[in-house]
Short mmCIF file of N, CA, C and O in Angstrom, two decimals:
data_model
loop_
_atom_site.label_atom_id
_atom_site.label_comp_id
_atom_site.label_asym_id
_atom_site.label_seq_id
_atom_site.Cartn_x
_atom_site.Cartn_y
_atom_site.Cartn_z
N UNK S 1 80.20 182.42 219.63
CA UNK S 1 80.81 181.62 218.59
C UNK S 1 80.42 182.13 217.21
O UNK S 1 81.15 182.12 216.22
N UNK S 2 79.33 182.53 217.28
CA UNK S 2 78.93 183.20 216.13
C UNK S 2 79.71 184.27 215.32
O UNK S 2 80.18 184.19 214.19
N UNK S 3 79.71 185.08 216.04
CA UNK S 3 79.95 186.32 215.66
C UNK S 3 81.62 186.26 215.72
O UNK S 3 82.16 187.22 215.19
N UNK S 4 82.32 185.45 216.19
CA UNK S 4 83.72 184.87 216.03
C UNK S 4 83.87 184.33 214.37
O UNK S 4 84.55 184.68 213.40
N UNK S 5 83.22 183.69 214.53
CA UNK S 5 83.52 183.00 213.08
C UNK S 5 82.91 183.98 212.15
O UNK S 5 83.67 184.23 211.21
N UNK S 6 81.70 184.67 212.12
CA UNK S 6 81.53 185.93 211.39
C UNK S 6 82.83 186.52 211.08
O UNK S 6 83.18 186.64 209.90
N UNK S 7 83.70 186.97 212.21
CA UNK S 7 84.69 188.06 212.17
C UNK S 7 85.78 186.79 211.36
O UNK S 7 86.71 187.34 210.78
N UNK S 8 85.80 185.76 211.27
CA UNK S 8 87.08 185.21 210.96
C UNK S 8 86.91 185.25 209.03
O UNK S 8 87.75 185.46 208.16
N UNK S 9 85.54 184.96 208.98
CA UNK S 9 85.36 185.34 207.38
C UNK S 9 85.29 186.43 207.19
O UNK S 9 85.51 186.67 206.00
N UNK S 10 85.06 187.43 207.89
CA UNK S 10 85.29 189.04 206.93
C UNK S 10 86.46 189.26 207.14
O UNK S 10 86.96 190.15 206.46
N UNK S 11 87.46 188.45 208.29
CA UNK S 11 88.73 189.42 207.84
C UNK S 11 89.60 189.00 206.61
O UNK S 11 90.43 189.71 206.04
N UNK S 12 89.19 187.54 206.26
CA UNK S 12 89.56 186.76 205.04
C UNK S 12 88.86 187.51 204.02
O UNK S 12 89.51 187.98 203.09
N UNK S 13 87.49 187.69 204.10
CA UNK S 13 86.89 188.63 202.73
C UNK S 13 86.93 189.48 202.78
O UNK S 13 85.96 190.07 202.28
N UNK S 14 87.96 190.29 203.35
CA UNK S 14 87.84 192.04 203.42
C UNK S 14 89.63 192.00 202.83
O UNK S 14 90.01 193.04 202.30
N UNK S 15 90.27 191.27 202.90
CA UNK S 15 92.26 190.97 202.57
C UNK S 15 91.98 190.63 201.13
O UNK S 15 92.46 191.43 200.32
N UNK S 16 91.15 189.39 200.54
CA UNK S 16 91.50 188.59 199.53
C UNK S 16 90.98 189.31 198.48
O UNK S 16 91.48 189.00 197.40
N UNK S 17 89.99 190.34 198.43
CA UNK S 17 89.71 191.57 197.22
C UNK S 17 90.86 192.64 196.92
O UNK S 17 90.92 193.69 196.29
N UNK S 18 91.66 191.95 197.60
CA UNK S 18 92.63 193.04 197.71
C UNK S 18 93.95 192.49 196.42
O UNK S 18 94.75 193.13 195.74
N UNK S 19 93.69 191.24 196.54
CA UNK S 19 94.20 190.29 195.24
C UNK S 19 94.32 189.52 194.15
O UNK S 19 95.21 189.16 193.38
N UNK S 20 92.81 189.32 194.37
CA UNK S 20 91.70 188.68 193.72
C UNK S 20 90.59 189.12 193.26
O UNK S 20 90.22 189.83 194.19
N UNK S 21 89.80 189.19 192.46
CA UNK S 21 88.40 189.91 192.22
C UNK S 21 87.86 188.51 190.92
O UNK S 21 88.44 187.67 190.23
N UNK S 22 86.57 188.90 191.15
CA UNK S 22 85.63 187.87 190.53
C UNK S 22 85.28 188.90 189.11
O UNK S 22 85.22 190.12 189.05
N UNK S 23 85.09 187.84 188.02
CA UNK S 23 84.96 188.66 186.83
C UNK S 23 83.52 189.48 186.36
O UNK S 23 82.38 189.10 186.61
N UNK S 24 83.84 190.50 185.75
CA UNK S 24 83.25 191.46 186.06
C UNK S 24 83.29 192.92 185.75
O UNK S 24 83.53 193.55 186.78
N UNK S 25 83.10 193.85 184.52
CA UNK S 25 83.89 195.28 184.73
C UNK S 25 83.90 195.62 186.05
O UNK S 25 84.97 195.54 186.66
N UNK S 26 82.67 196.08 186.77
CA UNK S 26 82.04 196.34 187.97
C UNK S 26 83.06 195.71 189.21
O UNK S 26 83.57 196.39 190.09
N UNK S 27 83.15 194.91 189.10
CA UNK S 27 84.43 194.33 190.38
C UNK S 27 85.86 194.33 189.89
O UNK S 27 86.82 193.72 190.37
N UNK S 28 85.83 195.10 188.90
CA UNK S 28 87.65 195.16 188.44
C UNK S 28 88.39 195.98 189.22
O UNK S 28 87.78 196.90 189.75
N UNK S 29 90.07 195.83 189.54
CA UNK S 29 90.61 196.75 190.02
C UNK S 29 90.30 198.10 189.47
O UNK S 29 90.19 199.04 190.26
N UNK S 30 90.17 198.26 188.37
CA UNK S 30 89.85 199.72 187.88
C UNK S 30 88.92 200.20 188.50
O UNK S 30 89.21 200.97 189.41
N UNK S 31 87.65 199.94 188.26
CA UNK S 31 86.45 200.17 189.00
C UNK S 31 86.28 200.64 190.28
O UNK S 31 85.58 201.63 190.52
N UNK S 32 87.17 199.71 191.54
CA UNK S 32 86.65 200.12 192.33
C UNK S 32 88.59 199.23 192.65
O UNK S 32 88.97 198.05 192.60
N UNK S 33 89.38 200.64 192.98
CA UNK S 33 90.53 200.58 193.28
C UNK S 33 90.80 200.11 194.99
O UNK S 33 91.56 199.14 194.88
N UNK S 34 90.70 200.20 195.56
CA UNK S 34 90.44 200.02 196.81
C UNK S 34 89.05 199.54 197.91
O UNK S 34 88.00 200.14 198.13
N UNK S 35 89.66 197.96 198.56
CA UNK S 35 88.15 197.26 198.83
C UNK S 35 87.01 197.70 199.73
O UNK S 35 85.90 197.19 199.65
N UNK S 36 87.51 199.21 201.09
CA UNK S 36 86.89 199.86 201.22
C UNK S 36 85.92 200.82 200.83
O UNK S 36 85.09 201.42 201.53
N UNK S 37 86.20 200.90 199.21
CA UNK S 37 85.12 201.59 198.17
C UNK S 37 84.23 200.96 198.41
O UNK S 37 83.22 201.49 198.86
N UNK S 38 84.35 199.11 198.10
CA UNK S 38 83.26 198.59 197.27
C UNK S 38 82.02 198.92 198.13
O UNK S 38 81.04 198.97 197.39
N UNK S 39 81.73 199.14 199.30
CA UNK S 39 80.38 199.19 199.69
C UNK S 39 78.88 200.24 199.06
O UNK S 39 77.66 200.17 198.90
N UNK S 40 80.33 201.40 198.85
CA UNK S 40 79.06 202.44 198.50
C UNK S 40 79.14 202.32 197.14
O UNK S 40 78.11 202.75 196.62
N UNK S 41 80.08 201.85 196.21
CA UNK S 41 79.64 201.49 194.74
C UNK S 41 79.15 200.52 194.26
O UNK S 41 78.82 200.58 193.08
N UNK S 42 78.98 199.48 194.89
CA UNK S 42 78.37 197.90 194.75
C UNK S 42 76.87 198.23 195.37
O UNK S 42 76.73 197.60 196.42
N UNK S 43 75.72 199.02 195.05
CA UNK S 43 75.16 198.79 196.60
C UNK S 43 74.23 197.41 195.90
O UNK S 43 74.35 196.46 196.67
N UNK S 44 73.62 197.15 195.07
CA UNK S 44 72.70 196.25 194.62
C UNK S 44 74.15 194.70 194.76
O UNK S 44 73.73 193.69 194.19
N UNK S 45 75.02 194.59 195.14
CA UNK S 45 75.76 193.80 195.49
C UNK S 45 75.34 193.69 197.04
O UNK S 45 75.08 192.57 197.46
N UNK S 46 75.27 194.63 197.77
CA UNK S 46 75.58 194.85 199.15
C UNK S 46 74.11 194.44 199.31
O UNK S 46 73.79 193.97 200.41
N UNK S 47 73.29 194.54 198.48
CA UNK S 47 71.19 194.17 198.76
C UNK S 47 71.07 192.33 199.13
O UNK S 47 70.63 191.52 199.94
N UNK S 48 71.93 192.49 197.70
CA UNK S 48 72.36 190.54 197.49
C UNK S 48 73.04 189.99 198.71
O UNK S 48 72.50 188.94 199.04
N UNK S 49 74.01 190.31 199.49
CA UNK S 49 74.83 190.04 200.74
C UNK S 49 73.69 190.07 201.77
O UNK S 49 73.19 189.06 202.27
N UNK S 50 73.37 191.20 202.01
CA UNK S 50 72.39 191.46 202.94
C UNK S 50 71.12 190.46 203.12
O UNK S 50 70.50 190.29 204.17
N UNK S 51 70.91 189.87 201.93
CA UNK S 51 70.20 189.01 201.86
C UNK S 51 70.12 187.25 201.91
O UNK S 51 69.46 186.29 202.31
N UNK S 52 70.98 187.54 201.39
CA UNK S 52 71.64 186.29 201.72
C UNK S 52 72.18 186.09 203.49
O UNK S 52 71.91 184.99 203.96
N UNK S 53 72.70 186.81 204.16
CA UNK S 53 72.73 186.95 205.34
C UNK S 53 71.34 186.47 206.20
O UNK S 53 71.09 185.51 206.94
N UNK S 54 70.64 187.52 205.74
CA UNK S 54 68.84 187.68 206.19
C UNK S 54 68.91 186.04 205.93
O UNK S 54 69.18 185.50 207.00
N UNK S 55 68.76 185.18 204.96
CA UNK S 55 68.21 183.55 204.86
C UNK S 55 68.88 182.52 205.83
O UNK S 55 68.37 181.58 206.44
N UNK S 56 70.67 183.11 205.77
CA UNK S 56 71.29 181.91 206.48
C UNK S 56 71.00 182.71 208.43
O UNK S 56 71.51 182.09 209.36
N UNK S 57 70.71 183.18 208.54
CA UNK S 57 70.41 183.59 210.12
C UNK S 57 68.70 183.27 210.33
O UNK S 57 68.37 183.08 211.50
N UNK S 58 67.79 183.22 209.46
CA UNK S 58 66.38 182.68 209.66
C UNK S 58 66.42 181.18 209.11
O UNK S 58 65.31 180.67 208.99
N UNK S 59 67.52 180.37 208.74
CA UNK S 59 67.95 179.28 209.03
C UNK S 59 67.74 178.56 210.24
O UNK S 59 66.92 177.70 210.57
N UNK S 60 68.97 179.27 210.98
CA UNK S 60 68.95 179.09 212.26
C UNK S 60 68.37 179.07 213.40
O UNK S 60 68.81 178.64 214.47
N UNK S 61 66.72 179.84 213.00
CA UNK S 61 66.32 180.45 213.98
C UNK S 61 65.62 179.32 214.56
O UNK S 61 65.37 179.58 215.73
N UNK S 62 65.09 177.87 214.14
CA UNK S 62 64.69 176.64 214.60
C UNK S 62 66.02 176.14 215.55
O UNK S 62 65.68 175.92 216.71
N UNK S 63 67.02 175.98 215.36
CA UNK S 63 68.14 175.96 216.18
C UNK S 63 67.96 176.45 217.51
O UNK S 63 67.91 175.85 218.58
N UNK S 64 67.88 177.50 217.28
CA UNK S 64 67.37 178.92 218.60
C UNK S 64 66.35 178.40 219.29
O UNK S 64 66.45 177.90 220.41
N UNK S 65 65.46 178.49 218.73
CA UNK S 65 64.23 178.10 220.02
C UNK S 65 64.29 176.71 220.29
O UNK S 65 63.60 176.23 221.19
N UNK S 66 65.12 175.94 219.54
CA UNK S 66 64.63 174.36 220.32
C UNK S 66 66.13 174.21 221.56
O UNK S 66 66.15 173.20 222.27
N UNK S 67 67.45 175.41 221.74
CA UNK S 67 67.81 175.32 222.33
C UNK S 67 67.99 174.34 223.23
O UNK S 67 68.52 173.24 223.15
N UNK S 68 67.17 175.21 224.54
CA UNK S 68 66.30 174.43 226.04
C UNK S 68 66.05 172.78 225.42
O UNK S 68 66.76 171.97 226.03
N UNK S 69 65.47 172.37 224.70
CA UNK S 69 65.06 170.85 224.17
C UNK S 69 66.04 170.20 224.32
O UNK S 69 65.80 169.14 224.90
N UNK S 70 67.67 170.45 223.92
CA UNK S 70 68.28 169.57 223.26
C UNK S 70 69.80 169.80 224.01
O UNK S 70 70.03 170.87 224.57
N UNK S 71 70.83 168.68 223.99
CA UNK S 71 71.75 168.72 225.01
C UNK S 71 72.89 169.10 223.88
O UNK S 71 73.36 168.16 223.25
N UNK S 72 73.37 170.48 223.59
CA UNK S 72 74.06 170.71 222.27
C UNK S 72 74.65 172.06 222.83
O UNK S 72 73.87 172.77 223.47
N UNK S 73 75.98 172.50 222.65
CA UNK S 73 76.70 173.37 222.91
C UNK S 73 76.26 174.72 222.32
O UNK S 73 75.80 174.63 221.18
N UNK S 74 76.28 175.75 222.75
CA UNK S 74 76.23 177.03 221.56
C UNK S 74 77.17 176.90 220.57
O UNK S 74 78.32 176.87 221.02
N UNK S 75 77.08 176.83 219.44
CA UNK S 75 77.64 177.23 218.22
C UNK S 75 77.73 175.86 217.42
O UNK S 75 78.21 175.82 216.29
N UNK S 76 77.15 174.54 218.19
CA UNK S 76 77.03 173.22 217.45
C UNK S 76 76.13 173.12 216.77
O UNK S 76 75.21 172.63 217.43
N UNK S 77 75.73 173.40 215.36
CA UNK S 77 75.00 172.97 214.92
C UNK S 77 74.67 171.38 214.10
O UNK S 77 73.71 171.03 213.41
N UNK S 78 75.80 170.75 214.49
CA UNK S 78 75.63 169.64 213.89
C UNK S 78 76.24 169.68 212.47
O UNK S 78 75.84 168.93 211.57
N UNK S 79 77.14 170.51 212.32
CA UNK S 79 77.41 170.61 210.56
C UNK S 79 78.88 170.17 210.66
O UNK S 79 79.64 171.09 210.98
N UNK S 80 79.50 168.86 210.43
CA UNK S 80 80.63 168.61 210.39
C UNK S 80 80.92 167.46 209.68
O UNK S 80 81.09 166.33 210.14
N UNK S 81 80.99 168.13 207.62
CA UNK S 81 81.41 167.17 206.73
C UNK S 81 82.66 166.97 206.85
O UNK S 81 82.74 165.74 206.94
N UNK S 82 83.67 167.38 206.91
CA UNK S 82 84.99 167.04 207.13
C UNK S 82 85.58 166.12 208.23
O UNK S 82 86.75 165.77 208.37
N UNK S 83 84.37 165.78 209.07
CA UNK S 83 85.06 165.00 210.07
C UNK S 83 85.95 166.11 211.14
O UNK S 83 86.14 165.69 212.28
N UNK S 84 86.30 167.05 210.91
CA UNK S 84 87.37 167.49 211.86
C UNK S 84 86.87 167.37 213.22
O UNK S 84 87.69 166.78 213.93
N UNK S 85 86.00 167.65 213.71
CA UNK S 85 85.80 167.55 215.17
C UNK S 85 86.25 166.62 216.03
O UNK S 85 85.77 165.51 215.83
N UNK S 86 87.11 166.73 217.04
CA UNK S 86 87.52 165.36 217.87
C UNK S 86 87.02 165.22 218.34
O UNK S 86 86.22 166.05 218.79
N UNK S 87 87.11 163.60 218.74
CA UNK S 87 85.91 162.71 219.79
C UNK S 87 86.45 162.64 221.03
O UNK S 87 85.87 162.00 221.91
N UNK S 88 87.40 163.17 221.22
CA UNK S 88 88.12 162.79 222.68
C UNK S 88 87.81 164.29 223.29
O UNK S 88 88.11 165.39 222.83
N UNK S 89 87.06 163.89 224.59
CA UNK S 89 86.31 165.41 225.26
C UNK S 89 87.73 166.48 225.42
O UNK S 89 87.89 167.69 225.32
N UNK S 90 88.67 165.28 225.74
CA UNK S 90 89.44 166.84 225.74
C UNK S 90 90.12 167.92 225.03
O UNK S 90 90.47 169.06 225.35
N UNK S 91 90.23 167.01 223.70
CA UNK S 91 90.48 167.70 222.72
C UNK S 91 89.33 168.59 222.32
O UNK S 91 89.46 169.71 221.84
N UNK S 92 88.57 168.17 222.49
CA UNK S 92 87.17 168.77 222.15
C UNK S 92 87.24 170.34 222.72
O UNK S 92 86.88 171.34 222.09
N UNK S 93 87.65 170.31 223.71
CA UNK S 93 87.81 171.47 225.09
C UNK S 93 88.72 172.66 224.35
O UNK S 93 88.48 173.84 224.12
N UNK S 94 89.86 171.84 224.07
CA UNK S 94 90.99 172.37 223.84
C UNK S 94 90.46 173.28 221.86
O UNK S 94 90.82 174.43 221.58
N UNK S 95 89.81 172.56 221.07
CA UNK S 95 89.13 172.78 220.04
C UNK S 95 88.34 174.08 220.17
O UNK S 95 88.49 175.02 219.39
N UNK S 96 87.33 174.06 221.40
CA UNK S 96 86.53 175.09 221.27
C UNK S 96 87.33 176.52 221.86
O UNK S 96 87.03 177.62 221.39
N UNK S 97 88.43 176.36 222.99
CA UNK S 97 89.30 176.95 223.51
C UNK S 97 89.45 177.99 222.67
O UNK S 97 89.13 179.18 222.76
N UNK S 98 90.16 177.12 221.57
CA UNK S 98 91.19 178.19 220.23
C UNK S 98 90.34 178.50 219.35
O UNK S 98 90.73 179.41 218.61
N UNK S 99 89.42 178.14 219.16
CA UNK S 99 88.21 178.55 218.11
C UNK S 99 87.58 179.97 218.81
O UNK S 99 87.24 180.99 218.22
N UNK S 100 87.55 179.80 219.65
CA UNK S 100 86.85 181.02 220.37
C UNK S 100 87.90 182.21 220.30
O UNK S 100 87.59 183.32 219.87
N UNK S 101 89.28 181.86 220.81
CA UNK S 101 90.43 182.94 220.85
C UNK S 101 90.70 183.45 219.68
O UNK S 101 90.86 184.67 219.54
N UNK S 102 90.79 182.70 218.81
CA UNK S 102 90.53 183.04 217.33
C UNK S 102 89.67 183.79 216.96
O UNK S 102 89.99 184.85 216.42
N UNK S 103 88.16 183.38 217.18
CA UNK S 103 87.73 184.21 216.98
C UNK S 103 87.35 185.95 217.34
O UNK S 103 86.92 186.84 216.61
N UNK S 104 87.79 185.96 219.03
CA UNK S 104 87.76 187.29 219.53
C UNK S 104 89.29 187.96 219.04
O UNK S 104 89.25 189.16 219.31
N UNK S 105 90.60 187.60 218.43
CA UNK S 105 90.91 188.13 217.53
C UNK S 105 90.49 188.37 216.54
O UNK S 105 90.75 189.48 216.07
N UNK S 106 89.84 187.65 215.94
CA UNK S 106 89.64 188.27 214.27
C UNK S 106 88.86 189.43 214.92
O UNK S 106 89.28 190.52 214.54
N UNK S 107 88.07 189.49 215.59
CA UNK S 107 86.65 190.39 215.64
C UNK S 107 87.68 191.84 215.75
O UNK S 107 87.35 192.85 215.12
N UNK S 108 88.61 191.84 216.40
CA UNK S 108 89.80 193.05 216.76
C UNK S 108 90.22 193.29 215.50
O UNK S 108 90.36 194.42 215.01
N UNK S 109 90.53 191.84 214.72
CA UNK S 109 91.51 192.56 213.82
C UNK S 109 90.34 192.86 212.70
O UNK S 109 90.42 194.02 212.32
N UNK S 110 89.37 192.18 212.13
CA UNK S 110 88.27 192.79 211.25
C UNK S 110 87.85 194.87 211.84
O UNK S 110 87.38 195.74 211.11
N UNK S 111 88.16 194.97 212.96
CA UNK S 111 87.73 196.55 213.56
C UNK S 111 89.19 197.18 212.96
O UNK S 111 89.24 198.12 212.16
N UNK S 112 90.07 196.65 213.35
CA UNK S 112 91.00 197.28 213.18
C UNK S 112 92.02 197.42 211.68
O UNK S 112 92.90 198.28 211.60
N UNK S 113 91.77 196.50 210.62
CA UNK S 113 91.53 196.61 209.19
C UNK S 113 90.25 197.80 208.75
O UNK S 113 90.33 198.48 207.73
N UNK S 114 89.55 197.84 209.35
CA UNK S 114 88.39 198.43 208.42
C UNK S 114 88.88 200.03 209.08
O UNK S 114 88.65 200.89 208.24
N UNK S 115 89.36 200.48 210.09
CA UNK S 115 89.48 201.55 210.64
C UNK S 115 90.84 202.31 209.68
O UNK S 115 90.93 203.34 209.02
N UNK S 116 91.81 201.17 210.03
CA UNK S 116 92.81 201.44 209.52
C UNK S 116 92.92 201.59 207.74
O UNK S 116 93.86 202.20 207.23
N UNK S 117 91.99 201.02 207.02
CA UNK S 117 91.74 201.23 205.80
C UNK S 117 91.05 202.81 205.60
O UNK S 117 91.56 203.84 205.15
N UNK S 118 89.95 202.60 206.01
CA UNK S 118 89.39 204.31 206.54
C UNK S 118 90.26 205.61 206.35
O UNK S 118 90.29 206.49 205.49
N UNK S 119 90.99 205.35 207.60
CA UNK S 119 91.56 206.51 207.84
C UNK S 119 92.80 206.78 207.10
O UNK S 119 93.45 207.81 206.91
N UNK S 120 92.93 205.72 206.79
CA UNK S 120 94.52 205.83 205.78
C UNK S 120 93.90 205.90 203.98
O UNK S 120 94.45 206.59 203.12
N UNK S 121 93.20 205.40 203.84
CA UNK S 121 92.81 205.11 202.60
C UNK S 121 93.86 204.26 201.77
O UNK S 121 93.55 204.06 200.60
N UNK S 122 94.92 203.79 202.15
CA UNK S 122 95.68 202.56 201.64
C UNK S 122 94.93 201.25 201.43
O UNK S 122 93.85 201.09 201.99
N UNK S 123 95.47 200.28 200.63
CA UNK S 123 94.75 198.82 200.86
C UNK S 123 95.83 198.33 201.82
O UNK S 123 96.56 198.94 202.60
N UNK S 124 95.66 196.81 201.46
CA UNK S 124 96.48 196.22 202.58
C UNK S 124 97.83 196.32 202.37
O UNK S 124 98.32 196.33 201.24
N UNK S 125 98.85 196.46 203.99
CA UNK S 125 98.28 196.06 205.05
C UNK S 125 97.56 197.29 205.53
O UNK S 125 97.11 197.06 206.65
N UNK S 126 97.30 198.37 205.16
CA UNK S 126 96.56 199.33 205.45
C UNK S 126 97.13 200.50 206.62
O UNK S 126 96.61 201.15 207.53
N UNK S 127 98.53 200.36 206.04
CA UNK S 127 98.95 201.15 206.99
C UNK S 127 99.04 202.47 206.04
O UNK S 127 98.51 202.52 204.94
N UNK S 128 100.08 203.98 206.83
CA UNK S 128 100.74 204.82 206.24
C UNK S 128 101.46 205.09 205.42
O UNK S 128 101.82 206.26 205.29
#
């Protein structure tokens, strides 16, 4: 579940630089014309990400070991301000179903954006 929803935000944050940029010379289209650049010209950006990563995964890591303790699904952490989660088990079923399918697409299509950006050097949709 993790690493699903990982892939569902990078394929959203790897498209939306492509239209959008935060202000900044350094993050301007000029700067850095294409969002496959930004890694190797941002790197004290990429320190900040990395780090921020590093805090919200040693977050979790009390999650992790109390596992075994507690009667809680993988990927529940209990974080649901919006209410969306349904109470009816079977929707519930049907919820984690498409959340998951979802996510082992994105994880394809996040591989297959970043490849296809690569080798083409186009932005999006990153074709020829």
């Amino acid at each position: 579940m993790k690493h699903g929803r990982a892939a569902m935000l990078a394929t959203v944050g790897f498209v939306v630089p492509e239209f959008f940029r935060i202000p900044g010379a350094q993050f301007s289209f000029e700067a850095i014309p294409k969002v496959i650049d930004a890694h190797d010209a941002l790197p004290q950006s990429m320190i900040q990400i990395f780090a921020w990563i590093s805090f919200l995964e040693a977050c979790s890591f009390p999650a992790l070991a109390n596992m075994n303790n507690y009667d809680r699904e993988p990927g529940n952490f209990g974080f649901d301000p919006l209410g969306l989660y349904p109470t009816d088990p079977k929707r519930q079923k049907d919820y984690q179903l498409s959340e998951l399918k979802n996510g082992r697409l994105a994880m394809i299509a996040i591989g297959g954006m970043v490849a296809g950006a690569a080798v083409t050097g186009n932005g999006f949709p990153y074709l020829p």
